[in-house]
Coordinates of N, CA and C in Angstrom, one line a residue:
X588 N -41.2 -128.4 -119.7 CA -40.4 -127.6 -120.7 C -40.8 -128.0 -122.1
X589 N -40.9 -127.1 -123.0 CA -41.3 -127.4 -124.4 C -40.2 -128.3 -125.0
X590 N -40.6 -129.2 -126.0 CA -39.6 -130.0 -126.7 C -39.3 -129.4 -128.1
X591 N -39.9 -128.2 -128.4 CA -39.6 -127.5 -129.7 C -39.8 -126.0 -129.4
X592 N -39.1 -125.2 -130.1 CA -39.1 -123.8 -129.8 C -39.3 -122.9 -131.1
X593 N -39.8 -123.5 -132.1 CA -40.0 -122.7 -133.3 C -41.4 -122.1 -133.4
X594 N -42.2 -122.3 -132.3 CA -43.5 -121.7 -132.2 C -43.9 -121.7 -130.7
X595 N -44.9 -120.9 -130.4 CA -45.4 -120.9 -129.0 C -46.4 -122.0 -128.9
X596 N -46.3 -122.8 -127.8 CA -47.2 -123.9 -127.5 C -47.7 -123.7 -126.1
X597 N -49.1 -123.7 -125.9 CA -49.6 -123.4 -124.6 C -49.7 -124.6 -123.7
X598 N -49.2 -125.8 -124.1 CA -49.1 -127.0 -123.3 C -50.4 -127.8 -123.2
X599 N -51.4 -127.4 -124.0 CA -52.6 -128.2 -124.1 C -52.6 -129.2 -125.2
X600 N -53.6 -129.9 -125.4 CA -53.8 -130.8 -126.5 C -54.8 -130.2 -127.5
X601 N -55.0 -128.9 -127.4 CA -56.0 -128.3 -128.3 C -55.5 -128.2 -129.7
X602 N -56.4 -128.0 -130.6 CA -56.1 -127.8 -132.0 C -55.3 -126.5 -132.2
X603 N -54.4 -126.5 -133.2 CA -53.7 -125.2 -133.4 C -54.7 -124.1 -133.6
X604 N -54.3 -122.9 -133.1 CA -55.3 -121.8 -133.1 C -54.6 -120.4 -133.2
X605 N -55.3 -119.4 -133.6 CA -54.9 -118.0 -133.6 C -55.2 -117.4 -132.3
X606 N -54.3 -116.6 -131.7 CA -54.6 -115.9 -130.5 C -54.4 -114.4 -130.8
X607 N -55.4 -113.6 -130.5 CA -55.3 -112.1 -130.7 C -54.9 -111.5 -129.4
X608 N -53.8 -110.7 -129.4 CA -53.3 -110.0 -128.2 C -53.0 -108.5 -128.5
X609 N -52.7 -107.8 -127.5 CA -52.5 -106.3 -127.6 C -51.1 -106.0 -127.1
X610 N -50.7 -104.8 -127.6 CA -49.4 -104.2 -127.1 C -49.7 -103.1 -126.1
X611 N -49.0 -103.2 -124.9 CA -49.2 -102.2 -123.9 C -48.7 -100.8 -124.5
X612 N -47.6 -100.8 -125.2 CA -47.1 -99.6 -125.8 C -48.2 -99.0 -126.7
X613 N -48.9 -99.8 -127.4 CA -49.9 -99.3 -128.3 C -51.1 -98.7 -127.6
X614 N -51.2 -98.7 -126.3 CA -52.2 -98.1 -125.6 C -51.7 -96.8 -124.9
X615 N -50.5 -96.4 -125.2 CA -50.0 -95.1 -124.7 C -50.9 -94.0 -125.1
X616 N -51.1 -93.0 -124.2 CA -51.9 -91.8 -124.5 C -53.4 -92.0 -124.7
X617 N -53.9 -93.2 -124.4 CA -55.3 -93.4 -124.5 C -56.0 -93.1 -123.2
X618 N -57.3 -92.5 -123.3 CA -57.9 -92.1 -124.6 C -57.3 -90.9 -125.2
X619 N -57.3 -90.8 -126.5 CA -56.7 -89.7 -127.2 C -57.4 -88.4 -126.9
X620 N -56.6 -87.4 -126.6 CA -57.0 -86.0 -126.4 C -57.9 -85.8 -125.2
X621 N -57.8 -86.8 -124.3 CA -58.5 -86.7 -123.0 C -57.6 -86.0 -122.0
X622 N -58.2 -85.4 -121.0 CA -57.4 -84.7 -120.0 C -56.6 -85.6 -119.2
X623 N -57.0 -86.9 -119.1 CA -56.2 -87.8 -118.2 C -56.1 -89.2 -119.0
X624 N -54.9 -89.7 -118.9 CA -54.7 -91.0 -119.5 C -55.2 -92.1 -118.6
X625 N -55.7 -93.2 -119.2 CA -56.2 -94.4 -118.4 C -55.0 -94.9 -117.6
X626 N -55.3 -95.4 -116.5 CA -54.3 -96.1 -115.7 C -54.0 -97.5 -116.3
X627 N -52.9 -98.1 -115.9 CA -52.5 -99.4 -116.5 C -53.6 -100.4 -116.2
X628 N -54.2 -100.3 -115.0 CA -55.3 -101.2 -114.6 C -56.5 -101.1 -115.5
X629 N -56.8 -99.8 -115.9 CA -57.9 -99.6 -116.7 C -57.7 -100.1 -118.2
X630 N -56.4 -99.8 -118.6 CA -56.1 -100.3 -120.0 C -56.2 -101.8 -120.1
X631 N -55.7 -102.5 -119.1 CA -55.7 -104.0 -119.1 C -57.2 -104.5 -119.0
X632 N -57.9 -103.9 -118.1 CA -59.3 -104.3 -118.0 C -60.1 -104.2 -119.3
X633 N -59.8 -103.1 -120.0 CA -60.5 -102.9 -121.3 C -60.0 -103.9 -122.4
X634 N -58.7 -104.2 -122.3 CA -58.1 -105.3 -123.2 C -58.9 -106.6 -123.0
X635 N -59.0 -107.0 -121.7 CA -59.7 -108.2 -121.4 C -61.2 -108.2 -121.9
X636 N -61.8 -107.1 -121.7 CA -63.2 -107.0 -122.1 C -63.4 -107.0 -123.6
X637 N -62.4 -106.5 -124.3 CA -62.4 -106.5 -125.8 C -62.1 -107.9 -126.4
X638 N -61.7 -108.8 -125.6 CA -61.4 -110.2 -126.1 C -60.0 -110.5 -126.3
X639 N -59.1 -109.6 -126.0 CA -57.6 -110.0 -126.1 C -57.2 -111.0 -125.0
X640 N -56.3 -111.9 -125.3 CA -55.9 -112.9 -124.4 C -54.6 -112.6 -123.7
X641 N -53.8 -111.8 -124.3 CA -52.5 -111.5 -123.7 C -52.1 -110.1 -124.1
X642 N -51.1 -109.6 -123.3 CA -50.6 -108.2 -123.6 C -49.0 -108.3 -123.7
X643 N -48.5 -107.6 -124.7 CA -47.0 -107.6 -124.8 C -46.5 -106.4 -124.0
X644 N -45.5 -106.7 -123.2 CA -44.9 -105.6 -122.3 C -43.4 -105.7 -122.3
X645 N -42.8 -104.6 -122.1 CA -41.4 -104.5 -121.9 C -41.2 -104.3 -120.4
X646 N -40.7 -105.3 -119.7 CA -40.7 -105.3 -118.3 C -39.4 -104.9 -117.7
X647 N -39.4 -104.0 -116.8 CA -38.2 -103.5 -116.1 C -38.3 -103.6 -114.6
X648 N -37.2 -103.3 -113.9 CA -37.3 -103.3 -112.4 C -38.3 -102.3 -112.0
X649 N -38.4 -101.2 -112.7 CA -39.3 -100.1 -112.3 C -40.8 -100.4 -112.5
X650 N -41.1 -101.1 -113.5 CA -42.6 -101.3 -113.8 C -43.1 -102.7 -113.4
X651 N -42.2 -103.6 -113.1 CA -42.7 -105.0 -112.9 C -43.7 -105.1 -111.8
X652 N -43.5 -104.4 -110.7 CA -44.3 -104.6 -109.5 C -45.7 -104.1 -109.8
X653 N -45.9 -103.2 -110.7 CA -47.2 -102.7 -111.1 C -47.8 -103.6 -112.2
X654 N -47.1 -103.9 -113.2 CA -47.6 -104.5 -114.4 C -48.0 -106.0 -114.1
X655 N -47.2 -106.7 -113.5 CA -47.4 -108.2 -113.4 C -48.7 -108.5 -112.5
X656 N -48.9 -107.8 -111.4 CA -50.1 -108.1 -110.6 C -51.4 -107.6 -111.4
X657 N -51.2 -106.5 -112.2 CA -52.3 -105.9 -112.9 C -52.7 -106.9 -114.1
X658 N -51.8 -107.5 -114.7 CA -52.1 -108.5 -115.7 C -52.8 -109.7 -115.1
X659 N -52.3 -110.2 -113.9 CA -53.0 -111.3 -113.3 C -54.4 -110.9 -112.9
X660 N -54.6 -109.7 -112.4 CA -55.9 -109.3 -111.9 C -56.9 -109.2 -113.1
X661 N -56.4 -108.9 -114.3 CA -57.2 -108.8 -115.5 C -57.4 -110.1 -116.2
X662 N -56.7 -111.1 -115.8 CA -56.8 -112.4 -116.4 C -56.1 -112.5 -117.8
X663 N -55.0 -111.8 -117.9 CA -54.3 -111.7 -119.2 C -52.9 -112.4 -119.1
X664 N -52.5 -113.0 -120.2 CA -51.2 -113.6 -120.3 C -50.2 -112.6 -120.6
X665 N -48.9 -112.9 -120.2 CA -47.8 -111.9 -120.4 C -46.9 -112.4 -121.6
X666 N -46.6 -111.5 -122.5 CA -45.5 -111.7 -123.5 C -44.5 -110.6 -123.3
X667 N -43.2 -111.0 -123.4 CA -42.2 -110.0 -123.2 C -41.4 -109.7 -124.4
X668 N -41.1 -108.4 -124.7 CA -40.3 -107.9 -125.7 C -39.0 -107.3 -125.2
X669 N -38.0 -107.2 -126.0 CA -36.8 -106.5 -125.5 C -35.9 -106.2 -126.7
X670 N -34.9 -105.3 -126.5 CA -33.9 -105.0 -127.5 C -32.5 -105.2 -127.0
X671 N -32.0 -106.4 -127.3 CA -30.7 -106.7 -126.7 C -29.5 -106.2 -127.6
X672 N -28.5 -105.7 -126.9 CA -27.2 -105.4 -127.6 C -26.1 -106.4 -127.3
X673 N -26.3 -107.2 -126.3 CA -25.3 -108.2 -125.9 C -26.0 -109.4 -125.4
X674 N -25.3 -110.5 -125.2 CA -25.8 -111.7 -124.7 C -26.3 -111.6 -123.2
X675 N -25.6 -110.7 -122.5 CA -26.0 -110.4 -121.1 C -27.4 -109.8 -121.1
X676 N -27.7 -109.0 -122.1 CA -29.0 -108.4 -122.2 C -30.1 -109.5 -122.3
X677 N -29.8 -110.4 -123.2 CA -30.7 -111.5 -123.4 C -30.9 -112.4 -122.2
X678 N -29.8 -112.7 -121.5 CA -29.8 -113.5 -120.3 C -30.7 -112.9 -119.3
X679 N -30.6 -111.6 -119.1 CA -31.3 -110.9 -118.1 C -32.8 -111.0 -118.3
X680 N -33.2 -110.8 -119.6 CA -34.6 -110.8 -120.0 C -35.2 -112.3 -119.9
X681 N -34.4 -113.2 -120.3 CA -34.8 -114.6 -120.2 C -35.0 -115.0 -118.8
X682 N -34.1 -114.7 -117.9 CA -34.2 -115.0 -116.5 C -35.5 -114.4 -115.9
X683 N -35.8 -113.1 -116.3 CA -37.0 -112.5 -115.8 C -38.3 -113.2 -116.4
X684 N -38.2 -113.6 -117.7 CA -39.3 -114.3 -118.3 C -39.6 -115.6 -117.7
X685 N -38.6 -116.3 -117.3 CA -38.8 -117.6 -116.5 C -39.5 -117.3 -115.2
X686 N -39.0 -116.3 -114.5 CA -39.5 -116.0 -113.2 C -41.0 -115.5 -113.3
X687 N -41.3 -114.8 -114.3 CA -42.7 -114.2 -114.5 C -43.6 -115.1 -115.3
X688 N -43.0 -116.2 -115.8 CA -43.8 -117.1 -116.6 C -44.4 -116.5 -117.9
X689 N -43.5 -115.7 -118.5 CA -43.9 -115.1 -119.8 C -44.1 -116.2 -120.9
X690 N -45.2 -116.1 -121.7 CA -45.5 -117.2 -122.7 C -44.3 -117.4 -123.6
X691 N -43.7 -116.3 -124.1 CA -42.5 -116.4 -124.9 C -41.9 -115.0 -124.9
X692 N -40.8 -114.8 -125.6 CA -40.1 -113.6 -125.7 C -39.7 -113.3 -127.1
X693 N -39.8 -112.0 -127.5 CA -39.3 -111.6 -128.8 C -38.2 -110.5 -128.7
X694 N -37.2 -110.5 -129.6 CA -36.1 -109.6 -129.5 C -36.1 -108.7 -130.7
X695 N -35.7 -107.5 -130.5 CA -35.3 -106.6 -131.6 C -33.8 -106.5 -131.6
X696 N -33.1 -107.1 -132.5 CA -31.7 -107.3 -132.4 C -30.8 -106.1 -132.7
X697 N -30.3 -105.5 -131.6 CA -29.3 -104.5 -131.6 C -29.6 -103.3 -132.6
X698 N -28.8 -103.0 -133.5 CA -29.0 -101.9 -134.4 C -28.6 -102.2 -135.8
X699 N -29.0 -101.4 -136.8 CA -28.7 -101.6 -138.2 C -27.3 -101.4 -138.5
X700 N -26.5 -100.9 -137.5 CA -25.1 -100.6 -137.8 C -24.2 -101.7 -137.2
X701 N -24.8 -102.7 -136.5 CA -24.0 -103.8 -136.1 C -23.6 -104.7 -137.3
X702 N -22.6 -105.5 -137.2 CA -22.2 -106.4 -138.2 C -23.0 -107.6 -138.2
X703 N -23.0 -108.3 -139.4 CA -23.8 -109.6 -139.5 C -23.2 -110.6 -138.5
X704 N -21.9 -110.6 -138.4 CA -21.3 -111.6 -137.4 C -21.8 -111.4 -136.0
X705 N -21.9 -110.1 -135.6 CA -22.4 -109.8 -134.2 C -23.8 -110.2 -134.0
X706 N -24.6 -110.0 -135.0 CA -26.1 -110.4 -134.9 C -26.3 -111.9 -135.0
X707 N -25.5 -112.5 -135.8 CA -25.6 -114.0 -135.9 C -25.3 -114.6 -134.5
X708 N -24.2 -114.1 -133.9 CA -23.8 -114.6 -132.5 C -24.9 -114.3 -131.5
X709 N -25.4 -113.1 -131.6 CA -26.5 -112.7 -130.6 C -27.7 -113.5 -130.7
X710 N -28.2 -113.8 -132.0 CA -29.4 -114.5 -132.2 C -29.1 -116.0 -131.8
X711 N -28.0 -116.6 -132.3 CA -27.8 -118.0 -132.0 C -27.6 -118.2 -130.5
X712 N -26.7 -117.5 -129.9 CA -26.4 -117.7 -128.5 C -27.6 -117.3 -127.6
X713 N -28.2 -116.2 -127.9 CA -29.4 -115.8 -127.2 C -30.5 -116.8 -127.2
X714 N -30.8 -117.3 -128.4 CA -31.9 -118.3 -128.5 C -31.5 -119.6 -127.7
X715 N -30.2 -119.9 -127.9 CA -29.8 -121.2 -127.2 C -30.0 -121.0 -125.7
X716 N -29.6 -119.9 -125.1 CA -29.8 -119.6 -123.7 C -31.3 -119.7 -123.3
X717 N -32.1 -119.0 -124.2 CA -33.5 -119.0 -123.9 C -34.1 -120.4 -123.9
X718 N -33.8 -121.2 -125.0 CA -34.3 -122.5 -125.1 C -33.8 -123.4 -124.0
X719 N -32.6 -123.3 -123.6 CA -32.1 -124.1 -122.5 C -32.8 -123.8 -121.2
X720 N -33.5 -122.7 -121.1 CA -34.3 -122.3 -119.9 C -35.8 -122.5 -120.2
X721 N -36.1 -123.2 -121.3 CA -37.5 -123.5 -121.6 C -38.3 -122.3 -122.2
X722 N -37.6 -121.3 -122.7 CA -38.2 -120.1 -123.3 C -38.1 -120.1 -124.8
X723 N -39.3 -119.9 -125.4 CA -39.3 -119.7 -126.9 C -39.0 -118.2 -127.2
X724 N -38.1 -118.0 -128.2 CA -37.7 -116.6 -128.5 C -37.7 -116.4 -130.0
X725 N -38.4 -115.3 -130.4 CA -38.5 -114.9 -131.8 C -37.7 -113.6 -132.1
X726 N -37.3 -113.4 -133.3 CA -36.6 -112.2 -133.7 C -37.5 -111.3 -134.5
X727 N -37.7 -110.1 -134.0 CA -38.6 -109.1 -134.7 C -38.0 -108.4 -135.8
X728 N -38.7 -108.2 -136.9 CA -38.3 -107.4 -138.0 C -38.7 -106.0 -137.7
X729 N -37.8 -105.1 -137.6 CA -38.1 -103.8 -137.0 C -37.1 -102.7 -137.5
X730 N -37.5 -101.5 -137.8 CA -36.6 -100.4 -138.1 C -35.6 -100.1 -136.9
X731 N -34.5 -99.6 -137.3 CA -33.4 -99.2 -136.3 C -32.9 -100.4 -135.6
X732 N -33.2 -101.6 -136.1 CA -32.5 -102.9 -135.7 C -31.8 -103.5 -136.9
X733 N -31.0 -104.5 -136.7 CA -30.4 -105.2 -137.8 C -31.4 -105.6 -138.9
X734 N -32.6 -106.0 -138.4 CA -33.6 -106.6 -139.3 C -34.5 -105.5 -139.9
X735 N -34.0 -104.3 -140.0 CA -34.9 -103.2 -140.5 C -35.1 -103.3 -142.1
X736 N -34.3 -104.0 -142.8 CA -34.5 -104.1 -144.2 C -34.4 -105.5 -144.7
X737 N -34.9 -105.8 -145.8 CA -35.0 -107.2 -146.3 C -33.6 -107.8 -146.7
X738 N -32.7 -107.1 -147.3 CA -31.4 -107.7 -147.7 C -30.6 -108.1 -146.4
X739 N -30.6 -107.3 -145.4 CA -29.9 -107.7 -144.2 C -30.6 -108.9 -143.5
X740 N -31.9 -108.9 -143.5 CA -32.6 -110.0 -142.9 C -32.4 -111.3 -143.6
X741 N -32.4 -111.2 -144.9 CA -32.1 -112.4 -145.7 C -30.7 -112.9 -145.5
X742 N -29.7 -112.0 -145.3 CA -28.4 -112.5 -145.0 C -28.3 -113.2 -143.6
X743 N -29.1 -112.7 -142.7 CA -29.2 -113.3 -141.4 C -29.8 -114.7 -141.5
X744 N -30.9 -114.8 -142.3 CA -31.5 -116.1 -142.5 C -30.6 -117.1 -143.1
X745 N -29.7 -116.7 -144.0 CA -28.8 -117.6 -144.6 C -27.8 -118.1 -143.6
X746 N -27.4 -117.3 -142.6 CA -26.5 -117.8 -141.6 C -27.2 -118.6 -140.5
X747 N -28.5 -118.2 -140.2 CA -29.3 -118.9 -139.1 C -30.6 -119.3 -139.8
X748 N -30.5 -120.4 -140.6 CA -31.7 -120.8 -141.3 C -32.9 -121.3 -140.5
X749 N -32.7 -121.7 -139.2 CA -33.8 -122.1 -138.4 C -34.3 -120.9 -137.5
X750 N -34.0 -119.7 -137.8 CA -34.5 -118.5 -137.1 C -36.0 -118.5 -137.3
X751 N -36.7 -117.9 -136.2 CA -38.1 -117.7 -136.3 C -38.4 -116.3 -136.0
X752 N -39.4 -115.7 -136.7 CA -39.7 -114.3 -136.6 C -41.0 -113.9 -136.0
X753 N -40.9 -112.7 -135.3 CA -42.0 -111.8 -135.1 C -42.1 -110.9 -136.2
X754 N -43.0 -111.1 -137.1 CA -43.0 -110.3 -138.4 C -43.8 -109.1 -138.3
X755 N -43.1 -107.9 -138.2 CA -43.8 -106.6 -138.3 C -43.5 -106.1 -139.7
X756 N -44.3 -106.5 -140.7 CA -44.0 -106.3 -142.1 C -44.0 -104.8 -142.5
X757 N -44.7 -104.0 -141.6 CA -44.8 -102.5 -141.9 C -43.4 -101.9 -142.1
X758 N -42.4 -102.4 -141.3 CA -41.1 -101.9 -141.3 C -40.4 -102.1 -142.7
X759 N -40.5 -103.4 -143.2 CA -39.9 -103.7 -144.5 C -40.6 -102.8 -145.6
X760 N -41.9 -102.7 -145.4 CA -42.7 -102.0 -146.5 C -42.2 -100.5 -146.6
X761 N -42.0 -99.8 -145.4 CA -41.7 -98.4 -145.5 C -40.2 -98.2 -145.8
X762 N -39.3 -99.1 -145.3 CA -37.9 -99.0 -145.5 C -37.6 -99.3 -147.0
X763 N -38.3 -100.3 -147.6 CA -38.1 -100.7 -149.0 C -39.0 -99.9 -149.9
X764 N -39.8 -99.0 -149.4 CA -40.8 -98.3 -150.2 C -41.6 -99.2 -151.1
X765 N -42.2 -100.2 -150.6 CA -43.0 -101.1 -151.4 C -44.4 -100.6 -151.3
X766 N -45.2 -100.8 -152.4 CA -46.5 -100.4 -152.5 C -47.5 -101.5 -152.7
X767 N -47.0 -102.7 -152.9 CA -47.9 -103.8 -153.2 C -48.2 -104.0 -154.6
X768 N -47.4 -103.4 -155.5 CA -47.6 -103.6 -156.9 C -47.0 -104.9 -157.3
X769 N -47.6 -105.6 -158.3 CA -47.1 -106.9 -158.7 C -45.7 -107.0 -159.1
X770 N -45.2 -105.9 -159.9 CA -43.9 -105.9 -160.4 C -42.8 -105.8 -159.2
X771 N -43.2 -105.5 -158.0 CA -42.3 -105.5 -156.9 C -42.0 -106.9 -156.4
X772 N -42.8 -107.8 -156.7 CA -42.6 -109.2 -156.4 C -42.4 -109.4 -154.8
X773 N -43.2 -108.7 -154.1 CA -43.0 -108.7 -152.6 C -43.2 -110.1 -152.0
X774 N -44.3 -110.8 -152.4 CA -44.5 -112.1 -151.8 C -43.3 -113.0 -152.0
X775 N -42.7 -113.0 -153.2 CA -41.5 -113.8 -153.5 C -40.3 -113.4 -152.7
X776 N -40.1 -112.1 -152.6 CA -38.9 -111.6 -151.9 C -39.1 -111.8 -150.4
X777 N -40.3 -111.7 -149.9 CA -40.5 -111.9 -148.5 C -40.6 -113.4 -148.1
X778 N -40.7 -114.3 -149.0 CA -41.0 -115.7 -148.8 C -40.1 -116.3 -147.7
X779 N -38.8 -116.0 -147.6 CA -37.9 -116.7 -146.6 C -38.3 -116.2 -145.2
X780 N -38.9 -115.0 -145.1 CA -39.3 -114.5 -143.8 C -40.7 -115.1 -143.4
X781 N -41.6 -115.0 -144.4 CA -43.0 -115.5 -144.2 C -42.9 -117.0 -143.8
X782 N -42.0 -117.8 -144.4 CA -41.9 -119.2 -144.1 C -41.4 -119.5 -142.7
X783 N -40.9 -118.5 -142.0 CA -40.3 -118.6 -140.7 C -41.0 -117.8 -139.7
X784 N -42.2 -117.4 -139.9 CA -42.9 -116.5 -139.0 C -43.8 -117.2 -138.0
X785 N -43.6 -116.9 -136.7 CA -44.4 -117.6 -135.7 C -45.2 -116.6 -134.9
X786 N -45.2 -115.3 -135.3 CA -45.9 -114.2 -134.5 C -45.9 -113.0 -135.4
X787 N -47.1 -112.4 -135.4 CA -47.2 -111.2 -136.3 C -47.6 -110.0 -135.5
X788 N -47.0 -108.8 -135.8 CA -47.5 -107.5 -135.4 C -48.3 -106.9 -136.5
X789 N -49.5 -106.6 -136.2 CA -50.5 -106.2 -137.2 C -50.5 -104.7 -137.6
X790 N -49.4 -104.1 -137.7 CA -49.4 -102.7 -138.2 C -49.4 -102.7 -139.7
X791 N -50.1 -101.7 -140.3 CA -50.1 -101.6 -141.8 C -49.5 -100.3 -142.2
X792 N -48.5 -100.3 -143.1 CA -47.9 -99.1 -143.7 C -48.1 -99.1 -145.2
X793 N -47.8 -98.0 -145.8 CA -48.1 -97.9 -147.3 C -46.9 -97.6 -148.1
X794 N -45.7 -97.8 -147.6 CA -44.5 -97.5 -148.4 C -44.0 -96.1 -148.2
X795 N -44.8 -95.3 -147.6 CA -44.4 -93.9 -147.3 C -44.5 -93.6 -145.8
X796 N -45.5 -94.2 -145.1 CA -45.6 -94.0 -143.7 C -45.7 -95.5 -143.1
X797 N -45.1 -95.6 -141.9 CA -45.1 -96.9 -141.3 C -46.4 -97.4 -140.8
X798 N -47.3 -96.4 -140.5 CA -48.7 -96.8 -140.0 C -49.7 -95.8 -140.6
X799 N -50.7 -96.4 -141.2 CA -51.7 -95.6 -141.9 C -53.1 -96.0 -141.5
X800 N -54.0 -95.1 -141.7 CA -55.5 -95.4 -141.5 C -55.9 -96.4 -142.6
X801 N -56.5 -97.5 -142.3 CA -56.9 -98.5 -143.3 C -58.4 -98.5 -143.6
X802 N -59.1 -97.5 -143.0 CA -60.5 -97.4 -143.3 C -61.3 -98.7 -142.9
X803 N -62.1 -99.2 -143.8 CA -62.8 -100.5 -143.5 C -62.0 -101.7 -143.8
X804 N -60.8 -101.6 -144.3 CA -59.9 -102.7 -144.5 C -60.0 -103.3 -145.9
X805 N -60.9 -102.8 -146.8 CA -61.1 -103.4 -148.1 C -60.2 -102.8 -149.2
X806 N -59.4 -101.8 -148.9 CA -58.6 -101.2 -149.9 C -57.4 -102.0 -150.2
X807 N -56.6 -101.6 -151.2 CA -55.5 -102.3 -151.7 C -54.4 -102.5 -150.7
X808 N -54.1 -101.4 -149.9 CA -53.0 -101.5 -148.9 C -53.3 -102.5 -147.8
X809 N -54.4 -102.4 -147.2 CA -54.7 -103.5 -146.1 C -54.8 -104.9 -146.7
X810 N -55.4 -105.0 -147.9 CA -55.5 -106.3 -148.4 C -54.2 -106.9 -148.9
X811 N -53.2 -106.1 -149.2 CA -51.9 -106.5 -149.5 C -51.3 -107.1 -148.3
X812 N -51.5 -106.5 -147.1 CA -51.0 -107.1 -145.8 C -51.7 -108.3 -145.5
X813 N -53.0 -108.4 -145.7 CA -53.8 -109.6 -145.4 C -53.2 -110.8 -146.2
X814 N -52.8 -110.5 -147.5 CA -52.2 -111.5 -148.3 C -50.9 -112.0 -147.7
X815 N -50.0 -111.1 -147.3 CA -48.8 -111.5 -146.7 C -49.0 -112.3 -145.4
X816 N -49.9 -111.8 -144.5 CA -50.2 -112.5 -143.3 C -50.7 -113.9 -143.5
X817 N -51.6 -114.0 -144.5 CA -52.2 -115.3 -144.9 C -51.1 -116.3 -145.3
X818 N -50.2 -115.9 -146.1 CA -49.1 -116.7 -146.5 C -48.3 -117.2 -145.3
X819 N -48.0 -116.3 -144.4 CA -47.3 -116.7 -143.2 C -48.0 -117.7 -142.3
X820 N -49.3 -117.5 -142.2 CA -50.2 -118.4 -141.4 C -50.3 -119.8 -142.0
X821 N -50.4 -119.8 -143.4 CA -50.4 -121.1 -144.0 C -49.1 -121.9 -143.8
X822 N -48.0 -121.2 -143.9 CA -46.7 -121.9 -143.7 C -46.7 -122.5 -142.3
X823 N -47.1 -121.6 -141.3 CA -47.1 -122.0 -139.9 C -47.9 -123.2 -139.6
X824 N -49.1 -123.2 -140.3 CA -50.1 -124.3 -140.0 C -49.7 -125.6 -140.6
X825 N -48.8 -125.6 -141.6 CA -48.4 -126.9 -142.2 C -47.7 -127.8 -141.1
X826 N -47.0 -127.3 -140.2 CA -46.3 -128.1 -139.2 C -46.8 -127.9 -137.8
X827 N -48.0 -127.3 -137.7 CA -48.6 -127.0 -136.3 C -49.1 -128.3 -135.7
X828 N -49.0 -128.4 -134.4 CA -49.4 -129.6 -133.7 C -50.3 -129.2 -132.6
X829 N -50.7 -130.2 -131.8 CA -51.6 -129.9 -130.6 C -51.0 -128.9 -129.7
X830 N -51.8 -127.9 -129.3 CA -51.4 -126.9 -128.4 C -50.6 -125.7 -129.0
X831 N -50.3 -125.8 -130.3 CA -49.6 -124.7 -131.0 C -50.5 -123.5 -131.1
X832 N -50.0 -122.3 -130.9 CA -50.8 -121.0 -130.9 C -50.0 -120.0 -131.8
X833 N -50.7 -119.4 -132.7 CA -50.1 -118.3 -133.5 C -50.6 -117.0 -132.9
X834 N -49.7 -116.2 -132.3 CA -50.2 -114.9 -131.7 C -50.2 -113.8 -132.8
X835 N -51.3 -113.1 -132.8 CA -51.4 -111.9 -133.7 C -51.6 -110.7 -132.9
X836 N -50.7 -109.7 -132.9 CA -50.8 -108.6 -132.0 C -51.3 -107.4 -132.7
X837 N -52.3 -106.7 -132.1 CA -52.7 -105.4 -132.5 C -51.7 -104.4 -131.9
X838 N -50.9 -103.8 -132.8 CA -49.9 -102.9 -132.3 C -49.9 -101.6 -133.0
X839 N -51.0 -100.9 -132.8 CA -51.1 -99.5 -133.4 C -50.5 -98.6 -132.5
X840 N -49.4 -97.9 -133.0 CA -48.6 -97.0 -132.1 C -49.3 -95.7 -131.8
X841 N -48.9 -95.1 -130.7 CA -49.4 -93.7 -130.4 C -48.7 -92.7 -131.3
X842 N -49.1 -91.4 -131.2 CA -48.3 -90.4 -131.9 C -46.8 -90.5 -131.4
X843 N -45.9 -90.5 -132.3 CA -45.9 -90.0 -133.6 C -46.2 -91.2 -134.7
X844 N -46.3 -92.4 -134.2 CA -46.7 -93.4 -135.1 C -48.1 -93.1 -135.7
X845 N -49.0 -92.7 -134.9 CA -50.3 -92.3 -135.3 C -50.2 -90.9 -135.8
X846 N -50.7 -90.7 -137.1 CA -50.7 -89.4 -137.6 C -52.0 -88.7 -137.2
X847 N -51.9 -87.6 -136.4 CA -53.1 -87.0 -135.8 C -53.4 -85.7 -136.3
X848 N -52.6 -85.1 -137.2 CA -52.9 -83.8 -137.7 C -54.0 -83.9 -138.8

């Protein structure tokens, strides 16, 4: 059982490292515009061949019997996500994560309309239950959850200062309509989140759309995200020890996230 839960540790004595992984949801409707979608097995095989080490899945009673053997056959690690509205929701996912040996779990906390008190209790008690069962749990920054905007997330940090995040910064950028201009002071305003980030979802938005085409990556918009991600990684690395792993997830969503017209 891990002795610390502010980051994912693979149990080895290896140097701290970056791990690139994929989102199963991000492979919905692939290949695009083809008469037939790839099977789960085909998607996972291609993930492995492309060099991804793990796949993020939302596991249910309905899909567990197909997904888990397919991940094992492809030689991929499992990461579990969920959206809890109650402590019972968290307990159910943590129990499944223990049984399926998920590397860690991330949560999208309830909704933007829940009170701060409700979310503080959900995060504190949910993480306590997870940690007591040997599971690391992060809180994702995401639209339509309590963490959809920066002011609410900063209020949560104030109440739960040892919180750790799955940072999908594209949601903050589109909700706050940030463009990466210096006068917006985004690195400064995001600092409390970036200092507590242990997992990144690598979607890029531009303040008007949550997911945009980044071309070759050299433009202002993608480089603005690279700057934010780099800050988060530097903070994480300061206290990283043997076996610590920083997961970076390619999570490009299908239509309607992907603009196809």
